[in-house]
Amino acid sequence: MDDVEKAILISFDESGSIDSELKSQAVNFCQKIKENPSICSLCIEKLRFCKLVQVQFWCLQALHEVIRVKYGSMSLEEKNFIRKSIFSMACLEGIDDKMCAVLDSPAFIKNKLSQVLVTLIYFEYPLIWSSVFVDFLPRLSKGAVVIDMFSRILNALDDELVSMDYPRTPEDVAVAGRVKDAMRNQCVPQIVRAWYDIVSMYRNSDPEICATVLDCMRRYVSWIDIGLIVNDAFIPLLFELILVDGSSVQLRAAAAGCVLAVVSKRMDAQSKLSLLKSLQISRVFGLVSDDNDSELVSGIAALITGYAVEVLECSKRVNSEDAKVVSTELLDEVLPTVFYVMQNCEMDAAFSIVQFLSGYVATMKSLSPLQENKMLHISQILEVICAQIRYDPMYRNNLDILDKIGVEEENRMSEFRKDLFVLLRNVGRVAPEVTRIFIRNSLANAITSSSDKNVEEVEAALSLLYALGESMNGEAMKVGNGLLSELVTNLLSTRFPCHSNRVVALVYLETIARYMKFIQENVQYIPLVLAAFLDERGIHHPNIYVSHRASYLFMRVVKLLKSKLVPFIETILQSLQDVVARFTSMNFVSKEPTGSEDGAHIFEAIGLLIGMEDVPLEKQSDYLSSLLTPLCQQVEATLMNSKVLNPEESTVQIANIQQIIGAINALSKGFSERLVTSSRPAIGHMFKQTLDVLLQILVVFPKVEPLRTKVLSFVHRMVDTLGASVFPYLPKALEQLLAESEPKEMVGFLLLLNQLMCKFSTLVRDILEEVFPTIAGRVFSVIQRVADSSGPEINTEEIRELQELQKTLYTFLHVIATHDLSSVFLSPRSRDYLNSIMQLLLHSSCHHKDMVTRKACVQIFVKLIKDWCASSSGEEKVPGFKSFIIETFGTNCCLYSVLDKSFEFGDANTLVLFGEIVLAQKVIYEKFGDDFLVHFVSKGFPSVHCPQNLAEQYCQKLKGSDVKALRSFYQSLIEHLRHQQNGSLVFR
């Protein structure tokens, strides 16, 4: 063993026993050898004598790389030597009368050799080496070894060059076209003849080599003359191989693959139809039974489904009536087997069940009424859908407890079912009655089936019923014909043995919720609906996932039925007594992480029920009091004892209060502002008392952020519920909320103020004037950290919170300005911050990267100009504001910022901002007249080298009344100035 061989062995070593330094040296040594001018000779020499597979592989890999990269710079002599040597190896011939051992090596070595030979074909066939295929054919008589190698070469040619299954460069596509054209003209008929002779000769003695040859042939059918295969010799041979019982499964499957390639060959529809009919495909239908080997069944299944796809495609494309009849007959003949295959066989990945069946169903849309056999096919399609959407029983336990495997399977199935449910909807449109009868029967069969299959069958049947409901519009569901009525009645009145299973219970409740529009019109079913949600099938289900989902769905049901549920309120509240008690009983703590959400849905449902005006006032008061009183008592008791609680007890009680606030918040959603303030103020008084209690939380637990957030949320809710009667509570609430607020909480606080301003406008001026200075001081001190921050820490959580605060601040300032509250900026305590606000708005209107924010800032300035500037001659309301607008805002925002290259007119948001900037100029001119125009034209335009004629045109447009014309002209002016400056302007 020489140094080269040693280095190759070391570089390939994966045992870990070789020193890493030594291995690195070996790799470098091998790399340097590749750069040797005589590398090709060295590799061929090694391939002649060395039997070490690592050395053989390295040499073939090196040859492949060198030919691919350096072919153009090789000498003719070197090319001839490589060509002769590689061809001799592939044909089991000696090099210089010495035999080569490559064809005795493992498959991966032979594959690498074929890859090297195909690289030569890429460069040399047919112009330089025109005889490569013709020279190979006589050597096939040497037997299986050479036949195998020839097949590998043809396979490599397909993989590396011809097949369009892989991305190809335009150059590769051109070479592939050249190679295929030359082969068609020169040698394809001889190759096909060789395939036929080999299979005929070796079918009994060496079925493995025959299978190899047929697998190779399958690849070439798509681009060679189909007449070479479809004739009285080859097609009978292929079917004979498929149908001979007891022969090699591999050979039979390979023959089926060739027939599938023939079936899939692209050609005009009429010729394809004639070909398909001539194949008499029905003779293979019986081979898909369970008795046969899975590999054979899989091959035959792929053939049958491929054939069916082609027949269906032909039926769409043929025009003559005779051809349509033939395609219909062929389709009717193959479909029963296709349906069997879909339900019982491993499907080929290339075949889409949904795509094929959707295509077939589409052909029926124009047929009315459907023939009997089409009705049968519809039923079979529904059977397929039902079978396909069924869960595998092996996942039953995983899905029930919803572990990691269960979650993955549920997600996979959810995605997988989407297209199947689209198909179900299409079937339902073509044959609505058949679809409903099928679903009814599926449900009935599932109920009576054996318990080991029960869960999956019931779940699938209910899912079909749910999908049917999803496909129906509201009107159709409201009308609800006899069969729909029967389906819903069966659904509501059935108690499934497997109802304790999570997936069954969930789909059952979802399906009831899906058909609520039918229930709305058929109120006789309401007691059954309520029972399903309130007993152990729903909210009282032992599985926590089910009970939580039931709570949410029940709340939606109540929202929909509302006044129709008034007669049932007592029954509902009684059924929910234990659930409510979990919240209203003293010292309650949920041990479930999602308990609060669950409770919120129940309380929202109760609030919707008892908050209706249909409920008598006395009863309404009793219902509400029975809920609010114990909840508030719990909060008061906790607040009184807060000082004596140890840390663990304190954590428990804080969690408890959070859930109570969530429950009260949800409960209040059912009560309208009109009811609590006008028609029944006593109810409003109860909510005011509750608000009073909950605001105490901010005093006792001033620094517990989750509690502050919950209270803030409740104040939001009370603003909507109590309307203006909430005002007396706001000073205390705002003072406490503002006292300890961090940036994240300040966002929530500003959103509350925005809500107040949007709802009450100028009525909140006094409140706003009181809190604004504190807000301004707090916010301006913290958002400065955003401006100061740079580098990697910009993405920290703190900086993100500050950026969110800054964004909310712009909205807050915008709401103040647009709700006639700009006088707040001028109040004695707020004036100190006026300059900071103006500078922030100016900088943001010119430079903020978000165009929507820039637009908001420009709009604020426009509103302030209108509010604070009476006319060009009037007294200044805000000293210095007029000169600031004319000299600073006017030129910086309206001129310099739009000249910046970051201002892209192609962007929709930027165009909207530009419109606001043009409008701002119009408003400034209307308020300040020539004071603005003179400064803009004499100071602003010269600084950006604006031509005099364009400046004069600008003045005319600004003085005119057509804002659209001004905008259009100003855009063209800016684009002209940009082009003139060519990016050299330094912006202020």
PDB file of C-alpha atoms in Angstrom, residues 444-561:
ATOM      1  CA  ALA A 444     -76.220   5.349  12.979  1.00  0.00           C
ATOM      2  CA  ASN A 445     -73.600   2.701  12.102  1.00  0.00           C
ATOM      3  CA  ALA A 446     -70.992   4.326  14.335  1.00  0.00           C
ATOM      4  CA  ILE A 447     -73.345   4.246  17.300  1.00  0.00           C
ATOM      5  CA  THR A 448     -73.981   0.512  16.935  1.00  0.00           C
ATOM      6  CA  SER A 449     -70.432  -0.559  15.944  1.00  0.00           C
ATOM      7  CA  SER A 450     -68.188  -2.586  18.248  1.00  0.00           C
ATOM      8  CA  SER A 451     -66.558  -0.659  21.077  1.00  0.00           C
ATOM      9  CA  ASP A 452     -62.978  -1.224  19.844  1.00  0.00           C
ATOM     10  CA  LYS A 453     -63.741   0.768  16.662  1.00  0.00           C
ATOM     11  CA  ASN A 454     -66.381   3.013  18.191  1.00  0.00           C
ATOM     12  CA  VAL A 455     -64.254   6.061  19.041  1.00  0.00           C
ATOM     13  CA  GLU A 456     -62.730   6.556  15.579  1.00  0.00           C
ATOM     14  CA  GLU A 457     -65.968   5.798  13.697  1.00  0.00           C
ATOM     15  CA  VAL A 458     -68.081   8.112  15.843  1.00  0.00           C
ATOM     16  CA  GLU A 459     -65.502  10.901  15.610  1.00  0.00           C
ATOM     17  CA  ALA A 460     -65.326  10.553  11.795  1.00  0.00           C
ATOM     18  CA  ALA A 461     -69.124  10.490  11.418  1.00  0.00           C
ATOM     19  CA  LEU A 462     -69.511  13.582  13.633  1.00  0.00           C
ATOM     20  CA  SER A 463     -66.726  15.341  11.698  1.00  0.00           C
ATOM     21  CA  LEU A 464     -68.639  14.664   8.459  1.00  0.00           C
ATOM     22  CA  LEU A 465     -71.767  16.167   9.996  1.00  0.00           C
ATOM     23  CA  TYR A 466     -69.765  19.190  11.195  1.00  0.00           C
ATOM     24  CA  ALA A 467     -68.252  19.663   7.700  1.00  0.00           C
ATOM     25  CA  LEU A 468     -71.726  19.415   6.161  1.00  0.00           C
ATOM     26  CA  GLY A 469     -72.906  22.216   8.457  1.00  0.00           C
ATOM     27  CA  GLU A 470     -69.868  24.281   7.500  1.00  0.00           C
ATOM     28  CA  SER A 471     -70.849  24.030   3.826  1.00  0.00           C
ATOM     29  CA  MET A 472     -74.442  25.225   4.379  1.00  0.00           C
ATOM     30  CA  ASN A 473     -75.316  28.903   4.247  1.00  0.00           C
ATOM     31  CA  GLY A 474     -77.330  30.449   7.060  1.00  0.00           C
ATOM     32  CA  GLU A 475     -80.549  30.565   5.075  1.00  0.00           C
ATOM     33  CA  ALA A 476     -80.434  26.873   4.096  1.00  0.00           C
ATOM     34  CA  MET A 477     -79.769  25.933   7.706  1.00  0.00           C
ATOM     35  CA  LYS A 478     -82.607  28.080   9.013  1.00  0.00           C
ATOM     36  CA  VAL A 479     -85.097  26.492   6.582  1.00  0.00           C
ATOM     37  CA  GLY A 480     -83.768  23.006   7.404  1.00  0.00           C
ATOM     38  CA  ASN A 481     -85.510  20.312   5.378  1.00  0.00           C
ATOM     39  CA  GLY A 482     -86.763  17.026   6.872  1.00  0.00           C
ATOM     40  CA  LEU A 483     -83.448  15.181   6.667  1.00  0.00           C
ATOM     41  CA  LEU A 484     -81.490  18.014   8.299  1.00  0.00           C
ATOM     42  CA  SER A 485     -84.046  18.084  11.092  1.00  0.00           C
ATOM     43  CA  GLU A 486     -83.592  14.325  11.529  1.00  0.00           C
ATOM     44  CA  LEU A 487     -79.792  14.677  11.596  1.00  0.00           C
ATOM     45  CA  VAL A 488     -79.872  17.392  14.266  1.00  0.00           C
ATOM     46  CA  THR A 489     -82.431  15.502  16.352  1.00  0.00           C
ATOM     47  CA  ASN A 490     -80.291  12.350  16.200  1.00  0.00           C
ATOM     48  CA  LEU A 491     -77.235  14.387  17.129  1.00  0.00           C
ATOM     49  CA  LEU A 492     -78.867  15.985  20.178  1.00  0.00           C
ATOM     50  CA  SER A 493     -80.656  12.928  21.465  1.00  0.00           C
ATOM     51  CA  THR A 494     -77.818  10.401  21.090  1.00  0.00           C
ATOM     52  CA  ARG A 495     -75.573   9.430  23.981  1.00  0.00           C
ATOM     53  CA  PHE A 496     -72.473   7.770  22.570  1.00  0.00           C
ATOM     54  CA  PRO A 497     -70.842   5.000  24.633  1.00  0.00           C
ATOM     55  CA  CYS A 498     -67.490   6.654  23.900  1.00  0.00           C
ATOM     56  CA  HIS A 499     -68.547  10.156  24.942  1.00  0.00           C
ATOM     57  CA  SER A 500     -65.908  10.201  27.658  1.00  0.00           C
ATOM     58  CA  ASN A 501     -63.229  10.269  24.918  1.00  0.00           C
ATOM     59  CA  ARG A 502     -61.817  13.750  24.349  1.00  0.00           C
ATOM     60  CA  VAL A 503     -61.919  13.843  20.517  1.00  0.00           C
ATOM     61  CA  VAL A 504     -65.501  12.528  20.385  1.00  0.00           C
ATOM     62  CA  ALA A 505     -66.743  14.949  23.065  1.00  0.00           C
ATOM     63  CA  LEU A 506     -65.077  17.929  21.378  1.00  0.00           C
ATOM     64  CA  VAL A 507     -66.367  17.280  17.859  1.00  0.00           C
ATOM     65  CA  TYR A 508     -69.830  16.554  19.302  1.00  0.00           C
ATOM     66  CA  LEU A 509     -69.997  19.993  20.960  1.00  0.00           C
ATOM     67  CA  GLU A 510     -68.456  21.775  17.960  1.00  0.00           C
ATOM     68  CA  THR A 511     -71.057  20.144  15.703  1.00  0.00           C
ATOM     69  CA  ILE A 512     -73.961  21.280  17.893  1.00  0.00           C
ATOM     70  CA  ALA A 513     -72.524  24.821  17.856  1.00  0.00           C
ATOM     71  CA  ARG A 514     -72.216  24.608  14.063  1.00  0.00           C
ATOM     72  CA  TYR A 515     -75.986  23.969  13.705  1.00  0.00           C
ATOM     73  CA  MET A 516     -77.137  26.784  16.037  1.00  0.00           C
ATOM     74  CA  LYS A 517     -78.815  28.742  13.227  1.00  0.00           C
ATOM     75  CA  PHE A 518     -81.127  25.746  12.784  1.00  0.00           C
ATOM     76  CA  ILE A 519     -81.806  25.721  16.547  1.00  0.00           C
ATOM     77  CA  GLN A 520     -82.601  29.458  16.415  1.00  0.00           C
ATOM     78  CA  GLU A 521     -85.498  28.713  14.078  1.00  0.00           C
ATOM     79  CA  ASN A 522     -86.492  25.484  15.833  1.00  0.00           C
ATOM     80  CA  VAL A 523     -86.648  26.445  19.506  1.00  0.00           C
ATOM     81  CA  GLN A 524     -88.175  23.095  20.492  1.00  0.00           C
ATOM     82  CA  TYR A 525     -84.603  21.727  20.438  1.00  0.00           C
ATOM     83  CA  ILE A 526     -83.250  24.255  22.979  1.00  0.00           C
ATOM     84  CA  PRO A 527     -83.705  21.932  26.029  1.00  0.00           C
ATOM     85  CA  LEU A 528     -81.658  19.228  24.239  1.00  0.00           C
ATOM     86  CA  VAL A 529     -78.910  21.744  23.379  1.00  0.00           C
ATOM     87  CA  LEU A 530     -78.729  23.010  26.955  1.00  0.00           C
ATOM     88  CA  ALA A 531     -78.580  19.462  28.308  1.00  0.00           C
ATOM     89  CA  ALA A 532     -75.672  18.610  25.978  1.00  0.00           C
ATOM     90  CA  PHE A 533     -73.656  21.630  27.153  1.00  0.00           C
ATOM     91  CA  LEU A 534     -74.561  21.523  30.827  1.00  0.00           C
ATOM     92  CA  ASP A 535     -74.275  17.802  31.649  1.00  0.00           C
ATOM     93  CA  GLU A 536     -71.251  15.477  31.608  1.00  0.00           C
ATOM     94  CA  ARG A 537     -71.051  15.748  27.810  1.00  0.00           C
ATOM     95  CA  GLY A 538     -70.044  19.406  28.074  1.00  0.00           C
ATOM     96  CA  ILE A 539     -69.157  21.722  30.936  1.00  0.00           C
ATOM     97  CA  HIS A 540     -69.220  18.826  33.434  1.00  0.00           C
ATOM     98  CA  HIS A 541     -67.119  16.523  31.240  1.00  0.00           C
ATOM     99  CA  PRO A 542     -64.302  14.841  33.231  1.00  0.00           C
ATOM    100  CA  ASN A 543     -61.681  15.899  30.637  1.00  0.00           C
ATOM    101  CA  ILE A 544     -60.476  19.433  31.384  1.00  0.00           C
ATOM    102  CA  TYR A 545     -59.879  20.259  27.687  1.00  0.00           C
ATOM    103  CA  VAL A 546     -63.483  19.353  26.902  1.00  0.00           C
ATOM    104  CA  SER A 547     -64.998  21.266  29.833  1.00  0.00           C
ATOM    105  CA  HIS A 548     -63.008  24.390  28.928  1.00  0.00           C
ATOM    106  CA  ARG A 549     -64.020  24.233  25.267  1.00  0.00           C
ATOM    107  CA  ALA A 550     -67.621  23.547  26.280  1.00  0.00           C
ATOM    108  CA  SER A 551     -67.593  26.695  28.425  1.00  0.00           C
ATOM    109  CA  TYR A 552     -66.458  28.797  25.478  1.00  0.00           C
ATOM    110  CA  LEU A 553     -68.946  27.224  23.035  1.00  0.00           C
ATOM    111  CA  PHE A 554     -71.769  27.584  25.542  1.00  0.00           C
ATOM    112  CA  MET A 555     -71.013  31.295  25.826  1.00  0.00           C
ATOM    113  CA  ARG A 556     -71.284  31.554  22.009  1.00  0.00           C
ATOM    114  CA  VAL A 557     -74.582  29.629  22.067  1.00  0.00           C
ATOM    115  CA  VAL A 558     -75.981  32.028  24.688  1.00  0.00           C
ATOM    116  CA  LYS A 559     -74.837  35.022  22.601  1.00  0.00           C
ATOM    117  CA  LEU A 560     -76.746  33.617  19.629  1.00  0.00           C
ATOM    118  CA  LEU A 561     -79.950  32.504  21.348  1.00  0.00           C
TER     119      LEU A 561
END
